[in-house]
mmCIF file of C-alpha atoms in Angstrom:
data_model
loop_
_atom_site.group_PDB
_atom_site.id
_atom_site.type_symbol
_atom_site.label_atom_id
_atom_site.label_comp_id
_atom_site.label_asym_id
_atom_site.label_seq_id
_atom_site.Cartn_x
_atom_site.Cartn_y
_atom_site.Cartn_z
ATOM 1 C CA UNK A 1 -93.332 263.293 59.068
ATOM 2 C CA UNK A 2 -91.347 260.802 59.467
ATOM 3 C CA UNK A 3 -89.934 257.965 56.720
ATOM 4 C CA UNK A 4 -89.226 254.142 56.625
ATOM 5 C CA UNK A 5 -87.078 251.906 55.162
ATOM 6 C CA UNK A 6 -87.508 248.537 55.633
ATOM 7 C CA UNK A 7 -84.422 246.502 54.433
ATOM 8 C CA UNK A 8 -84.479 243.060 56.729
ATOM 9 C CA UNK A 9 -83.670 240.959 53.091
ATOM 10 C CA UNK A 10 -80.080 241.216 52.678
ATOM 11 C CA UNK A 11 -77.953 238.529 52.062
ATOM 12 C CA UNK A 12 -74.323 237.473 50.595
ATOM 13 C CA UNK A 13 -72.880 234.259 50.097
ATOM 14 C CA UNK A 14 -69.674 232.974 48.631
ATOM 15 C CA UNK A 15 -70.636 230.078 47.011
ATOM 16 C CA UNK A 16 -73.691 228.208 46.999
ATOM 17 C CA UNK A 17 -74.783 225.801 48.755
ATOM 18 C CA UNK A 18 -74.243 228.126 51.496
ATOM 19 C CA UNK A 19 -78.284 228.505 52.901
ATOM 20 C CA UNK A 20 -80.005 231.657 52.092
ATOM 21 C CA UNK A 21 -81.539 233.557 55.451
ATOM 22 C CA UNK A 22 -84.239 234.254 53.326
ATOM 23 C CA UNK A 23 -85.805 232.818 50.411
ATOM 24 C CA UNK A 24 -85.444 233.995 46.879
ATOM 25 C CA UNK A 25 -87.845 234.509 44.932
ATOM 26 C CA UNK A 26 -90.890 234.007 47.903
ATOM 27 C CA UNK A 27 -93.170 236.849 48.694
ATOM 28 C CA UNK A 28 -92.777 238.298 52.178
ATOM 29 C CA UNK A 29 -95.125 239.865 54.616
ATOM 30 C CA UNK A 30 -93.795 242.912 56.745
ATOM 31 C CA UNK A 31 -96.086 244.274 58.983
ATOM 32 C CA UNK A 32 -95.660 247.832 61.233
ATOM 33 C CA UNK A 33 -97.706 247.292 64.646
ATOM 34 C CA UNK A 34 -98.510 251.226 64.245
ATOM 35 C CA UNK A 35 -97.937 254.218 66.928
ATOM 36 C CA UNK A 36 -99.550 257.522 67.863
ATOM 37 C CA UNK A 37 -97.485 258.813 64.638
ATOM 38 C CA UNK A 38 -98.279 255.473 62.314
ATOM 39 C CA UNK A 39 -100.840 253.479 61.644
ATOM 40 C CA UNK A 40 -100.606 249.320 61.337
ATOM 41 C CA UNK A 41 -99.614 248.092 58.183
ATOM 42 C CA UNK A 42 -98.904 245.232 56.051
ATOM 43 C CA UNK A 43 -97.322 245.358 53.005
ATOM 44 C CA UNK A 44 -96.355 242.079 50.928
ATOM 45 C CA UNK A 45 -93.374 241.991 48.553
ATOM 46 C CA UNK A 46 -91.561 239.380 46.671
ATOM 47 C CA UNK A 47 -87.735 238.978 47.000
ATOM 48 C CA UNK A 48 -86.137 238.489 43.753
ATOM 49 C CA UNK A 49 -84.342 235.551 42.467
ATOM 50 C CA UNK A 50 -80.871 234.743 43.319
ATOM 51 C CA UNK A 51 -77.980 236.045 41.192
ATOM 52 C CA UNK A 52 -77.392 232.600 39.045
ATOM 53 C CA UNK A 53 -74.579 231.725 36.711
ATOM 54 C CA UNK A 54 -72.097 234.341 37.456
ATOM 55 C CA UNK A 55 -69.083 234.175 35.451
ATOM 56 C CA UNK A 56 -66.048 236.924 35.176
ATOM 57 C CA UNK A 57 -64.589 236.565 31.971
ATOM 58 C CA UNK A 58 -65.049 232.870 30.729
ATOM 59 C CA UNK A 59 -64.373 231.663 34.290
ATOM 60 C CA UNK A 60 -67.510 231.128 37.216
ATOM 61 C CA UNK A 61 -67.288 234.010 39.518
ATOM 62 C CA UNK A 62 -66.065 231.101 42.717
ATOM 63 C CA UNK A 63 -63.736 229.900 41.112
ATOM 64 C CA UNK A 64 -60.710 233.126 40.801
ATOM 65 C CA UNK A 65 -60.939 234.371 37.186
ATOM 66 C CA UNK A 66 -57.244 235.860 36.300
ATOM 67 C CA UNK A 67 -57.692 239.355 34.572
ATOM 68 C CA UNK A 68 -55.274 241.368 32.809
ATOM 69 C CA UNK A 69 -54.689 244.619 33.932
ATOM 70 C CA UNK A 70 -56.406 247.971 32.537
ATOM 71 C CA UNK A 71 -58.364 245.580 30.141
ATOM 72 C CA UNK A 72 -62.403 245.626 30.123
ATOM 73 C CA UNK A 73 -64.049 242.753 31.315
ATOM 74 C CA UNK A 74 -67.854 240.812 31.119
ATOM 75 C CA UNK A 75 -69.789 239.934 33.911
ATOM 76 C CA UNK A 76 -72.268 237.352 32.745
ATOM 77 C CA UNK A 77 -75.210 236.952 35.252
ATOM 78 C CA UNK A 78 -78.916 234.536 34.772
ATOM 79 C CA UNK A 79 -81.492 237.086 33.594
ATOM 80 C CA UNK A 80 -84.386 238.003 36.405
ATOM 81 C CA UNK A 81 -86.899 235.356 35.059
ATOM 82 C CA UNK A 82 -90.559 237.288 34.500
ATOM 83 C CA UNK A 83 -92.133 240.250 34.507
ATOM 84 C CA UNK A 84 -91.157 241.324 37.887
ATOM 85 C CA UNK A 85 -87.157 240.919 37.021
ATOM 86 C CA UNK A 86 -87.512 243.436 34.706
ATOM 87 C CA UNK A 87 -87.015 246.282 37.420
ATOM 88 C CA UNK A 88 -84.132 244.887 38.896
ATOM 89 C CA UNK A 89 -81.371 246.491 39.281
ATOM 90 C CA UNK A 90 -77.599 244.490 39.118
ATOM 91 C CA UNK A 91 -74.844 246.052 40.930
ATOM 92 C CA UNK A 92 -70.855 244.999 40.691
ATOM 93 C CA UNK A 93 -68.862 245.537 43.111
ATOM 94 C CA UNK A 94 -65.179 245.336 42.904
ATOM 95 C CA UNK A 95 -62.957 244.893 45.848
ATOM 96 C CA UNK A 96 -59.216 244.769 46.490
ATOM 97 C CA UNK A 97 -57.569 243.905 49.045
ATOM 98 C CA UNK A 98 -55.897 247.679 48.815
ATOM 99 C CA UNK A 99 -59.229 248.822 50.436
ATOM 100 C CA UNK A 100 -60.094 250.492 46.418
ATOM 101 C CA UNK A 101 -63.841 249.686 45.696
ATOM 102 C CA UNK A 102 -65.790 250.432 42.857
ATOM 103 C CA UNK A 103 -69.638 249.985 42.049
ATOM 104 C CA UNK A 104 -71.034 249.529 39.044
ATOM 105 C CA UNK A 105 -74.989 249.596 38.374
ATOM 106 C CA UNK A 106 -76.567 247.708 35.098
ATOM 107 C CA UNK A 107 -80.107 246.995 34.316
ATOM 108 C CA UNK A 108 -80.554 243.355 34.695
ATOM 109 C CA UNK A 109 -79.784 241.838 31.317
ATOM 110 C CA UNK A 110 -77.788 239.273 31.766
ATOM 111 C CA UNK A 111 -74.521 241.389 30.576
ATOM 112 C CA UNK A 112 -72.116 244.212 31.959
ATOM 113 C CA UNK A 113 -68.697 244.937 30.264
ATOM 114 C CA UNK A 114 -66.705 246.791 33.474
ATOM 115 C CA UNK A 115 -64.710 249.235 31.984
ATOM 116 C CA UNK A 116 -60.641 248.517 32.177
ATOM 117 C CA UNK A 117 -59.596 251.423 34.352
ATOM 118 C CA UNK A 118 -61.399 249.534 37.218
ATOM 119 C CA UNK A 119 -58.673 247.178 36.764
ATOM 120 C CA UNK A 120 -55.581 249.394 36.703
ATOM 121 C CA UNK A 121 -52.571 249.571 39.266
ATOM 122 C CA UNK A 122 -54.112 253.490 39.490
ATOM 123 C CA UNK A 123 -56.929 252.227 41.089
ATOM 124 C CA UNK A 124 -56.082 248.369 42.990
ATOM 125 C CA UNK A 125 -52.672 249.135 43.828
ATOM 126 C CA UNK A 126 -49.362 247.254 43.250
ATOM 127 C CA UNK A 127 -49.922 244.458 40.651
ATOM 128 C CA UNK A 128 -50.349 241.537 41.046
ATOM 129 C CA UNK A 129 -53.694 242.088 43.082
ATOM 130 C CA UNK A 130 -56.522 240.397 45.088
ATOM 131 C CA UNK A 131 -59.799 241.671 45.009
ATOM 132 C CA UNK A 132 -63.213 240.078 45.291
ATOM 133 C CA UNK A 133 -66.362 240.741 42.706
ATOM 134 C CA UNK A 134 -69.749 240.475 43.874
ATOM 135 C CA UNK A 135 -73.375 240.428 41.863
ATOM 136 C CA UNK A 136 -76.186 241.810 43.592
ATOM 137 C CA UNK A 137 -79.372 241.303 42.547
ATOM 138 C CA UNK A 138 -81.645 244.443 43.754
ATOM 139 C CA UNK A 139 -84.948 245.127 44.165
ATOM 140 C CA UNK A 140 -86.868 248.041 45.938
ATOM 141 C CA UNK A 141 -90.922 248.646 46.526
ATOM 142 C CA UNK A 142 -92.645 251.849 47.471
ATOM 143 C CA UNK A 143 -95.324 251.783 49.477
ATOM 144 C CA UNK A 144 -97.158 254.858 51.072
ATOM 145 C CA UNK A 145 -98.433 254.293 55.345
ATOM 146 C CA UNK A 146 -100.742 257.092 56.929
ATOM 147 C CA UNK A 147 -98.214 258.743 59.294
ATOM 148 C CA UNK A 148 -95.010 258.304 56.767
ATOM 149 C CA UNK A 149 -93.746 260.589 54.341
ATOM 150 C CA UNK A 150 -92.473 257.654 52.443
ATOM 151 C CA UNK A 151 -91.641 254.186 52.730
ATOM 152 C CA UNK A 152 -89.631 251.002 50.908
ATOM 153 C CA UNK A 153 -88.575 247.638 51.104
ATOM 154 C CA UNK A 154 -85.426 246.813 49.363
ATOM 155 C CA UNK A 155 -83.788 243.037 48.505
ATOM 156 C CA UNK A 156 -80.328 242.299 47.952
ATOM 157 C CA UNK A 157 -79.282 238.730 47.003
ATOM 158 C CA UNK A 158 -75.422 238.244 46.422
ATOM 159 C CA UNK A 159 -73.043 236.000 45.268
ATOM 160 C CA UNK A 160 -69.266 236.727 45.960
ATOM 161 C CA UNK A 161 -66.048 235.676 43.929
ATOM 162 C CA UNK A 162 -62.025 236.013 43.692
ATOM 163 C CA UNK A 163 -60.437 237.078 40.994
ATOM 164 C CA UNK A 164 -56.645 238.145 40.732
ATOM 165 C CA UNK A 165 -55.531 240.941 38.225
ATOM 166 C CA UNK A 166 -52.176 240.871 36.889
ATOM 167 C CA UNK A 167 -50.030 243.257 34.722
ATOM 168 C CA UNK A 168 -50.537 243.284 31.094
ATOM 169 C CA UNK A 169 -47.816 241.937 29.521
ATOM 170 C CA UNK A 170 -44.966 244.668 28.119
ATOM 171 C CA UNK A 171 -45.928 244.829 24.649
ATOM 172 C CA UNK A 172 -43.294 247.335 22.360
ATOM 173 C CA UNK A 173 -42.606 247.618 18.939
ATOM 174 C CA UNK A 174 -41.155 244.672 17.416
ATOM 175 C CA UNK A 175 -37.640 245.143 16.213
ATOM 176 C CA UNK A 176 -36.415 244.516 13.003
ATOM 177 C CA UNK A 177 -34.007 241.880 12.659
ATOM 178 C CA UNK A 178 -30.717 242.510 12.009
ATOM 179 C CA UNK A 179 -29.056 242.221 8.778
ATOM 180 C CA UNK A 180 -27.111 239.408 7.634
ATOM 181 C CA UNK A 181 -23.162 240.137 6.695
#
């Protein structure tokens, strides 16, 4: 039989006000005119809020944190208000401009310490380095059709930010200061 996936709420934006195509937090009806192999459907689902108060560090996610290389770093994010947030899941993505990307995935809390390697030269290339961090906001519905072996709906609201990571300073053991004659 066959399956479905039905994944028409997807959006990213780099700063607000920047419109939404869909949106959050509304409940949407999709609806499946049916076939030989599948009957009609329509199956209602409510897009989650909007990622809201991102910041990287102490800084807002738009507005270029500076990080220091190799060193871990908080993602702060506006809990999923209600019961229905509670199944959200928050992804990070990190993204330099050397083409390296890493996803992380965090229940949606409100808090997610990326771990420093993310931030190494190992992993975004020569130092200093661009890359771009974006909070999703994800959620995905079942739902079961005569005619499918399985179907879902999945939501992804983003927000997109700069940051620039730069080496860690050269710290060494202090010397001791030379004797006096």
């Amino acid at each position: 039989m066959p399956a479905a996936s039905v994944e028409p709420m997807s959006a990213s934006s780099r700063r607000r006000p920047t419109p939404w195509p869909f949106a959050a937090g509304a409940t949407y009806t999709l609806e499946g005119t049916g076939s030989a192999q599948v009957d009609r459907f329509e199956i209602e689902a409510e897009a989650p809020a909007a990622p809201a108060a991102e910041r990287v560090g102490d800084v807002a996610l738009g507005e270029g944190a500076a990080l220091d290389e190799a060193e871990p770093t908080v993602v702060r994010w506006r809990e999923a208000p209600g019961d229905k947030g509670r199944e959200d899941v928050v992804l990070v993505d990190v993204s330099a401009a050397s083409g390296a990307s890493v996803r992380c995935a965090f229940r949606d809390t409100g808090r997610a310490t990326l771990p420093g390697w993310i931030f190494a030269a190992a992993e975004l290339g020569a130092l200093p380095a661009t890359a771009t961090v974006a909070v999703h906001r994800v959620r995905e519905r079942a739902f079961n059709v005569s005619g499918l072996d399985a179907g879902a709906v999945r939501f992804d609201l983003s927000i997109v930010g700069p940051v620039t990571v730069t080496p860690a300073a050269a710290i060494g053991p202090v010397a001791a200061p030379a004797p006096q004659p």
